[in-house]
Amino acid sequence: MTPRFWSLRDALLGIAITLLSLLGVEGGLWLMHVESARPPELSRGFDPSQQYLRPDPEHPGNWRTHLGVAAIDQLSLPPKGSARRVLLMGGSNTRGFREQILERALEAGSDGEWEVLNLGRPGYGSGRVSILLDQALSALDPDIVVIYSGHNEFVERSFRADYEKWGGAGMRWIARMAEKLRIARVLRDVARGQRPRRHDDPLAWIAEYGKFSSLPYSETQAEFERYGENLRHMIRASLGSGARVVLATVVWNRFSEPRVSTLGELDSAARVTVESDLRAARALYPAYFTPLLPAEAFDRVRMEDWGRTHGDAPRDLPGLRPLTGPLAGVEPRFFEGHWDPKIHVFYDALDKLHAGVAPERRSDLEQAAAKLDEVLALVPHHAQALFERALVAWALGERGERVRGWFEEAARYDHAPRKGTPLSNEHVLELAAEFPEVLLVDLDRHFQSTTEDGLVGWELMVDHCHLGPLAGEHALETFAARMLAAWPEEETR
Amino acid sequence: MISRLRTYLWAHPLVWLIPLAFWLALIAFVLFKLTSAPTTEFIYDV
């Protein structure tokens, strides 16, 4: 018998068998309680037409987050009760804020109950925070929105670029449809489990940070303009929904080196001079500068280094400057758990930096400073040279405006910062001036008052942008105090 | 019985080609495309 390829009846039967087999597989997995550890990732937060907050079928009345994170991290948020509701929005720092601390601080200073919901998501920059906030305002009806966002603009830009490069709109739609199937999610997890984690691959880090190595500074400024626009949208949307807004500057680590510097429009002769001067300066640095100036991102101390499954036991760290101002007399605290060995190497180096250079090595560092000055004469906004100039001056015992200026400028002229900088925080300050009804908490300035010379460093931070446990708690107490002072009627409402 | 089924399937290939194509496409898509999608597990988590 000749095969019959073009038969509508056969095609319909084929489709029916497909659907039945799919139903059988999905039903079987459901009956056996086989489920992926990760939910559908739903466009990874970038698509305003997706619902990232949905009614929770397991807890009627609740809203459940549907974000690209492990299922265990999904939140089921209760309906609003009589307590005043505060909503925290931002990236991983915000995610790390402990809601109970803010609730307790608010309740201690007022009558009645407070409820703090935390929608901070790791890696989220202002673009995705803004999309999530739009949905949260209508679903969760907060009384106060706290926005602490500004470290992740280039994290988000990088992720968005990878995501869009991975597939066009059609491919992303197909992927979203496929991820609705339990069998696809389970297979995906099994296949991913066989692959080495990119996070542990130094080459992946080099590739990640190499993406922006030739980004012109005008692009950096444009990125932060978009950040300002996103914040403006969040403020307007929150005020429009009847919520009050707390807008904060973000706290960043002055002693963490910038990511991307470029030589701009220099001619080739000048480039040779700059590169040779930088090499000459580095040859004169003492050995302990090496951990302070890690060549690759993989070598840096990062937040996850404080929570390894194996590693060093925490011990008292050297290299900690005494805290001042509102934190005077308070001992810095860090995360409990296993620490990566590089933490101790780093803090030993920091200890030597703060102690100052030995007299016999002083002239070396003075020569290095002269070389860096030559570089900066040719490229005044070379972020890396500015940072190294600051470190050299600090090691030589210089304190005050000039050295602080170098640290600040190093961050400002970083072409692809992975932390807030003076540039991002200026947008926050401008917006606070534009919207007088918004409560500005200039947290970065506040933390400057807790550190020597206003240079926030590794006493309070656990990497380039993350607040340590002491700083995180203090930040929340500061938010509470400012909120109650600015809105006294909230005390007795 | 088996012989009759074989004859039927040979005469009506769409009945089994469509489900086969669907499952192969789904598995290939998941293994070769979905697993290579950027996830929030990498450096973006900062």
XYZ file of C-alpha atoms in Angstrom:
539
model
C 0.000 0.000 0.000
C 1.349 3.488 -0.843
C 1.883 5.761 2.161
C -0.645 8.575 2.266
C 1.175 11.765 3.354
C -1.387 14.458 2.769
C -4.442 13.430 4.670
C -6.253 15.852 6.945
C -7.742 12.974 8.876
C -4.285 11.478 9.536
C -2.889 14.845 10.497
C -5.703 15.422 13.005
C -5.183 11.960 14.404
C -1.436 12.632 14.678
C -2.124 15.861 16.540
C -4.580 14.096 18.827
C -2.004 11.405 19.635
C 0.566 14.128 20.298
C -1.749 15.892 22.704
C -2.732 12.665 24.424
C 0.875 11.600 24.872
C 1.697 15.051 26.230
C -1.242 14.880 28.594
C -0.107 11.422 29.706
C 3.454 12.548 30.396
C 2.412 15.753 32.169
C -0.226 13.911 34.181
C 2.231 11.176 35.095
C 4.814 13.697 36.317
C 2.109 15.512 38.239
C 0.889 12.310 39.895
C 4.455 11.402 40.837
C 5.087 14.938 42.170
C 8.051 15.371 39.852
C 8.646 19.100 39.475
C 11.504 21.339 38.557
C 13.261 23.244 41.305
C 12.798 26.320 39.161
C 9.529 27.707 37.912
C 9.047 28.940 34.365
C 11.391 31.871 34.048
C 8.902 34.060 32.248
C 11.045 36.439 30.250
C 13.365 37.001 33.174
C 11.645 40.117 34.367
C 12.019 42.196 31.204
C 8.552 41.885 29.684
C 5.867 44.211 31.046
C 3.166 42.091 29.406
C 4.056 39.107 31.616
C 2.465 38.757 35.034
C 5.233 38.438 37.597
C 2.720 38.532 40.455
C -0.251 36.189 40.232
C -2.957 34.982 42.587
C -1.610 32.100 44.670
C -3.816 29.023 44.157
C -2.464 27.409 47.340
C -3.295 30.418 49.530
C -6.446 32.133 48.277
C -6.142 35.894 48.559
C -2.354 35.802 48.441
C -0.168 36.927 45.555
C 2.680 34.740 44.431
C 5.826 35.954 42.684
C 6.716 34.317 39.370
C 10.268 35.421 38.815
C 13.323 33.715 37.394
C 14.628 32.392 40.650
C 14.545 29.064 42.463
C 11.072 27.965 43.523
C 12.134 28.103 47.146
C 12.695 31.843 46.783
C 9.244 32.555 45.395
C 7.154 34.598 47.761
C 3.523 34.189 48.697
C 2.381 37.624 49.778
C -0.693 37.955 51.993
C -3.628 40.277 51.316
C -3.372 43.654 52.925
C -4.618 43.815 56.491
C -4.754 46.611 59.017
C -0.963 46.972 59.278
C 0.685 49.755 57.307
C 2.427 48.149 54.398
C 5.951 49.020 53.279
C 7.271 47.618 50.018
C 11.038 47.292 49.469
C 12.148 47.450 45.836
C 15.633 46.965 44.404
C 18.351 44.421 43.669
C 20.297 41.951 45.777
C 21.100 44.447 48.538
C 17.388 45.016 48.986
C 16.777 41.274 48.864
C 19.249 40.950 51.744
C 17.395 43.489 53.904
C 15.686 41.708 56.770
C 12.074 42.800 56.826
C 11.649 42.101 60.553
C 14.323 44.646 61.465
C 12.484 47.416 59.638
C 9.135 46.284 61.060
C 10.517 46.286 64.606
C 12.170 49.687 64.161
C 8.947 51.194 62.802
C 6.790 49.622 65.496
C 9.180 50.771 68.223
C 8.727 54.378 67.076
C 4.991 54.396 66.455
C 1.646 52.955 67.461
C 0.157 50.125 65.510
C 1.431 47.448 63.240
C 3.703 47.577 60.238
C 4.200 45.004 57.560
C 7.272 45.017 55.315
C 7.248 43.139 52.016
C 10.518 42.642 50.185
C 10.493 42.417 46.394
C 14.239 42.993 46.013
C 15.590 40.559 43.398
C 19.259 39.700 42.826
C 20.657 41.243 39.661
C 17.645 43.454 39.036
C 18.474 46.910 37.735
C 16.090 49.823 37.590
C 14.460 48.579 34.355
C 13.168 45.344 35.823
C 12.519 46.861 39.244
C 10.291 49.386 37.516
C 8.291 46.681 35.678
C 7.864 44.695 38.875
C 6.834 47.775 40.839
C 4.105 48.628 38.320
C 2.542 45.235 38.958
C 3.145 45.307 42.698
C 1.432 48.668 43.175
C -1.909 47.381 41.978
C -1.608 43.895 43.477
C -0.152 44.745 46.881
C -1.417 48.298 47.516
C 1.556 49.480 49.603
C 1.372 52.586 51.821
C 5.075 53.301 51.411
C 7.490 52.246 48.669
C 11.208 52.200 49.469
C 13.441 52.281 46.382
C 17.050 51.223 46.880
C 18.319 50.613 43.352
C 21.422 51.720 41.467
C 24.111 49.046 41.661
C 22.866 46.839 38.863
C 22.491 49.006 35.788
C 25.348 47.294 33.962
C 24.496 43.906 35.435
C 21.069 44.252 33.895
C 22.408 45.661 30.631
C 24.733 42.679 30.318
C 22.004 40.187 31.145
C 19.571 41.797 28.736
C 22.205 41.730 25.972
C 22.890 38.020 26.575
C 19.211 37.250 26.709
C 18.414 39.099 23.488
C 21.435 37.580 21.762
C 20.287 34.117 22.846
C 17.080 34.420 20.867
C 14.792 36.874 19.134
C 11.250 37.620 20.223
C 9.944 34.496 18.465
C 12.496 32.215 20.098
C 11.794 33.723 23.507
C 8.070 33.155 22.982
C 8.665 29.497 22.051
C 10.883 29.115 25.118
C 8.192 30.567 27.345
C 5.626 28.178 25.891
C 8.004 25.207 26.307
C 8.718 26.175 29.899
C 5.049 25.874 30.686
C 5.478 22.110 30.281
C 6.600 20.190 33.342
C 8.522 17.724 31.184
C 10.497 20.589 29.593
C 11.341 22.106 32.982
C 12.439 18.754 34.387
C 14.551 17.954 31.318
C 16.052 21.442 31.461
C 17.094 20.967 35.085
C 18.608 17.533 34.375
C 20.588 18.870 31.409
C 21.735 21.936 33.332
C 22.840 19.760 36.210
C 25.300 18.030 33.886
C 26.994 21.280 32.958
C 29.690 22.923 35.051
C 28.492 26.099 36.708
C 29.582 29.160 34.758
C 29.951 30.954 38.064
C 33.006 28.843 38.879
C 34.669 29.383 35.520
C 37.247 32.216 35.454
C 36.983 32.427 31.658
C 33.283 33.131 31.919
C 34.048 36.039 34.218
C 36.627 37.405 31.805
C 34.087 37.171 28.991
C 31.446 38.842 31.143
C 33.588 41.817 32.025
C 35.169 41.993 28.585
C 31.811 42.924 27.069
C 32.093 46.558 28.005
C 35.852 46.991 27.623
C 35.521 49.515 24.821
C 32.288 51.190 25.851
C 32.546 54.957 25.328
C 31.783 57.092 28.348
C 28.860 58.740 26.548
C 27.169 55.303 26.622
C 27.802 55.068 30.350
C 26.169 58.436 30.860
C 23.256 57.425 28.624
C 22.772 54.259 30.678
C 22.483 56.319 33.840
C 20.110 58.722 32.098
C 17.865 55.701 31.531
C 18.328 54.818 35.190
C 17.078 58.298 36.103
C 14.100 57.843 33.793
C 13.260 54.495 35.378
C 13.411 56.019 38.852
C 11.203 58.895 37.714
C 8.679 56.395 36.380
C 8.731 54.488 39.680
C 8.186 57.663 41.686
C 5.298 58.821 39.503
C 3.663 55.401 39.499
C 3.953 55.083 43.290
C 2.656 58.578 43.994
C -0.103 58.031 41.448
C -1.236 54.934 43.304
C -1.434 56.887 46.547
C 1.720 55.461 48.113
C 4.451 57.477 49.756
C 7.951 57.111 48.378
C 11.311 56.748 50.061
C 14.141 57.203 47.569
C 17.642 56.314 48.681
C 21.113 56.862 47.329
C 23.042 53.597 47.224
C 26.125 52.962 49.310
C 29.226 51.888 47.400
C 32.667 50.699 48.386
C 35.387 53.287 47.739
C 38.173 50.724 48.192
C 36.945 48.443 45.395
C 38.575 49.078 42.042
C 36.640 50.222 38.970
C 35.766 47.780 36.177
C 36.346 49.480 32.841
C 38.715 52.282 31.904
C 39.505 53.347 28.374
C 42.085 55.571 26.777
C 39.537 57.482 24.738
C 40.837 59.424 21.748
C 44.567 59.201 22.506
C 46.949 58.830 19.572
C 49.118 55.750 19.437
C 52.251 57.434 20.822
C 50.347 58.705 23.840
C 48.816 55.257 24.331
C 52.265 53.717 24.490
C 53.309 56.308 27.054
C 50.252 55.673 29.205
C 50.618 51.920 29.141
C 54.318 52.103 29.883
C 53.753 54.555 32.771
C 51.077 52.302 34.243
C 53.398 49.299 34.037
C 56.240 51.303 35.587
C 54.007 52.458 38.452
C 52.779 48.917 39.130
C 56.328 47.580 39.218
C 56.942 49.902 42.156
C 53.948 48.841 44.247
C 54.524 46.746 47.355
C 53.432 43.093 47.119
C 50.327 43.652 49.233
C 48.823 45.822 46.476
C 48.237 42.662 44.411
C 45.070 41.446 46.217
C 43.820 45.041 46.334
C 44.104 45.331 42.552
C 42.851 41.960 41.300
C 43.564 41.545 37.614
C 40.320 39.694 36.904
C 36.819 39.860 38.293
C 37.062 36.225 39.373
C 39.852 37.142 41.801
C 37.858 39.807 43.570
C 36.248 39.305 46.946
C 32.536 38.886 46.223
C 29.548 38.444 48.462
C 29.311 34.706 47.911
C 32.889 34.323 49.190
C 31.463 34.933 52.674
C 29.105 31.966 52.483
C 30.981 29.005 51.037
C 30.045 25.437 51.895
C 33.712 24.830 52.735
C 36.437 27.256 53.647
C 37.973 29.184 56.496
C 36.164 29.697 59.745
C 35.410 33.370 60.394
C 37.993 35.072 62.569
C 38.672 38.642 63.576
C 39.682 40.528 60.492
C 42.594 42.941 60.414
C 42.493 46.084 58.321
C 39.320 47.484 59.837
C 39.292 51.203 60.497
C 37.284 52.307 63.532
C 33.769 53.418 62.730
C 32.750 56.961 63.581
C 29.656 59.175 63.855
C 26.430 57.228 64.409
C 28.374 53.946 64.470
C 31.199 55.155 66.737
C 32.367 52.373 69.020
C 30.450 49.688 67.133
C 32.473 46.686 65.988
C 32.034 45.724 62.324
C 30.262 42.402 61.854
C 30.406 40.017 58.926
C 28.482 36.976 57.775
C 28.735 33.721 59.713
C 29.724 30.646 57.742
C 32.686 29.422 55.755
C 34.792 32.106 54.170
C 36.787 31.776 50.987
C 40.518 31.892 51.816
C 40.935 34.980 49.637
C 39.027 37.011 52.223
C 41.838 36.730 54.734
C 44.481 37.438 52.101
C 42.533 40.529 51.098
C 42.020 41.876 54.616
C 45.688 41.252 55.483
C 46.555 43.426 52.476
C 44.033 46.040 53.584
C 45.639 46.078 57.023
C 49.011 46.871 55.481
C 47.454 49.547 53.271
C 45.881 51.365 56.202
C 49.043 51.035 58.293
C 51.009 52.884 55.607
C 54.135 52.092 53.675
C 57.414 51.265 55.417
C 59.847 54.222 55.337
C 62.321 52.338 53.146
C 59.628 51.735 50.476
C 58.347 55.291 50.538
C 60.421 56.573 47.659
C 59.170 53.694 45.463
C 55.579 54.739 46.049
C 56.416 58.387 45.487
C 57.885 57.448 42.112
C 54.779 55.398 41.360
C 52.647 58.424 42.225
C 54.670 60.536 39.774
C 54.116 57.961 37.018
C 50.378 57.880 37.704
C 50.288 61.694 37.638
C 51.811 61.520 34.160
C 49.080 59.103 33.080
C 46.390 61.346 34.513
C 47.880 64.377 32.783
C 47.235 62.573 29.485
C 43.959 60.817 30.447
C 42.441 62.746 33.346
C 39.440 60.429 33.555
C 41.208 57.076 33.478
C 39.259 55.266 36.182
C 41.890 52.658 36.962
C 44.718 55.201 37.162
C 42.594 57.386 39.438
C 41.922 54.438 41.719
C 45.572 53.413 41.854
C 46.571 57.049 42.483
C 44.176 57.071 45.430
C 45.575 53.810 46.833
C 49.151 55.030 46.488
C 48.320 58.295 48.214
C 46.485 56.404 50.973
C 49.461 54.091 51.502
C 51.696 57.172 51.702
C 49.506 58.387 54.549
C 47.621 61.080 52.657
C 44.095 61.772 53.923
C 41.542 64.424 53.061
C 39.862 65.991 50.052
C 42.413 65.156 47.370
C 42.557 61.436 48.049
C 38.799 61.263 48.513
C 38.414 63.008 45.161
C 40.518 60.349 43.428
C 38.455 57.529 44.921
C 35.212 59.245 43.925
C 36.385 60.091 40.414
C 37.625 56.530 39.887
C 34.073 55.325 40.387
C 32.483 58.183 38.476
C 34.556 57.479 35.355
C 34.199 53.706 35.460
C 32.665 52.974 32.062
C 30.678 49.940 33.234
C 30.368 50.037 37.017
C 28.817 47.140 38.892
C 28.022 49.395 41.790
C 26.397 52.730 42.401
C 28.689 55.680 41.776
C 28.585 59.445 42.230
C 27.006 59.526 38.751
C 24.085 57.284 39.717
C 23.573 58.924 43.089
C 23.439 62.373 41.459
C 20.396 61.209 39.524
C 18.767 60.207 42.811
C 19.485 63.613 44.331
C 18.116 65.417 41.261
C 14.918 63.396 41.377
C 14.478 64.094 45.072
C 14.692 67.803 44.245
C 12.188 67.355 41.416
C 9.687 65.581 43.678
C 9.633 67.381 47.047
C 6.956 65.008 48.342
C 9.419 62.124 48.054
C 11.457 61.372 51.164
C 15.136 61.325 50.223
C 17.352 59.131 52.370
C 20.884 59.951 51.288
C 22.171 56.671 52.659
C 25.545 56.978 50.972
C 26.177 60.321 52.638
C 24.922 58.909 55.937
C 27.400 56.035 55.763
C 30.163 58.437 54.808
C 29.645 59.971 58.239
C 30.391 56.599 59.831
C 33.832 56.176 58.285
C 37.193 57.830 58.423
C 37.455 60.609 55.825
C 34.019 59.712 54.508
C 35.479 56.773 52.616
C 33.057 53.881 52.930
C 35.094 50.694 52.735
C 35.442 47.084 53.747
C 34.394 47.713 57.358
C 30.790 48.033 56.184
C 30.742 46.320 52.813
C 31.399 42.704 51.855
C 32.261 43.461 48.238
C 32.044 46.348 45.777
C 28.346 47.030 46.421
C 26.861 44.782 49.097
C 26.307 46.018 52.616
C 27.561 43.711 55.350
C 25.183 42.615 58.123
C 25.978 45.560 60.398
C 25.518 48.091 57.596
C 22.351 46.381 56.366
C 20.740 46.588 59.790
C 21.870 50.154 60.264
C 20.463 51.086 56.861
C 17.032 49.755 57.848
C 17.117 51.547 61.198
C 18.036 54.725 59.349
C 15.116 54.267 56.937
C 12.742 53.791 59.869
C 13.993 56.835 61.751
C 13.776 59.063 58.670
C 10.313 57.814 57.754
C 8.904 58.427 61.210
C 10.569 61.834 61.439
C 9.340 62.916 58.004
C 5.795 61.631 58.412
C 4.939 62.045 62.116
C 1.279 61.256 61.453
C 2.400 57.701 60.639
C 3.341 57.361 64.315
C -0.230 57.447 65.475
C -2.238 56.474 62.414
C -2.612 -7.750 14.895
C 0.931 -6.337 14.839
C 1.104 -6.935 11.139
C -2.136 -5.007 10.612
C -0.860 -2.140 12.797
C 2.380 -2.043 10.835
C 0.464 -1.912 7.604
C -1.747 0.862 8.946
C 1.181 2.946 10.211
C 2.997 2.500 6.920
C -0.054 3.681 5.032
C -0.744 6.600 7.422
C 2.679 8.042 8.380
C 1.282 11.362 9.659
C -0.358 9.537 12.536
C 3.027 8.726 14.068
C 5.304 11.255 12.342
C 3.573 14.231 13.954
C 3.932 12.982 17.563
C 7.481 11.804 16.863
C 8.452 15.138 15.356
C 6.887 16.981 18.279
C 8.738 14.994 20.929
C 12.069 15.103 19.098
C 11.718 18.836 18.549
C 10.789 19.417 22.191
C 13.709 17.378 23.527
C 16.172 18.964 21.104
C 14.896 22.443 21.937
C 15.205 21.856 25.655
C 18.638 20.239 25.478
C 20.265 22.478 22.924
C 18.518 25.793 23.334
C 16.654 26.146 26.598
C 19.565 25.017 28.733
C 21.848 27.574 27.121
C 19.537 30.502 27.932
C 21.163 32.998 30.253
C 19.923 32.456 33.776
C 20.108 34.602 36.834
C 22.510 32.095 38.386
C 25.608 33.626 36.861
C 27.390 36.884 37.510
C 24.177 38.800 37.015
C 23.350 37.806 40.583
C 25.330 40.649 42.052
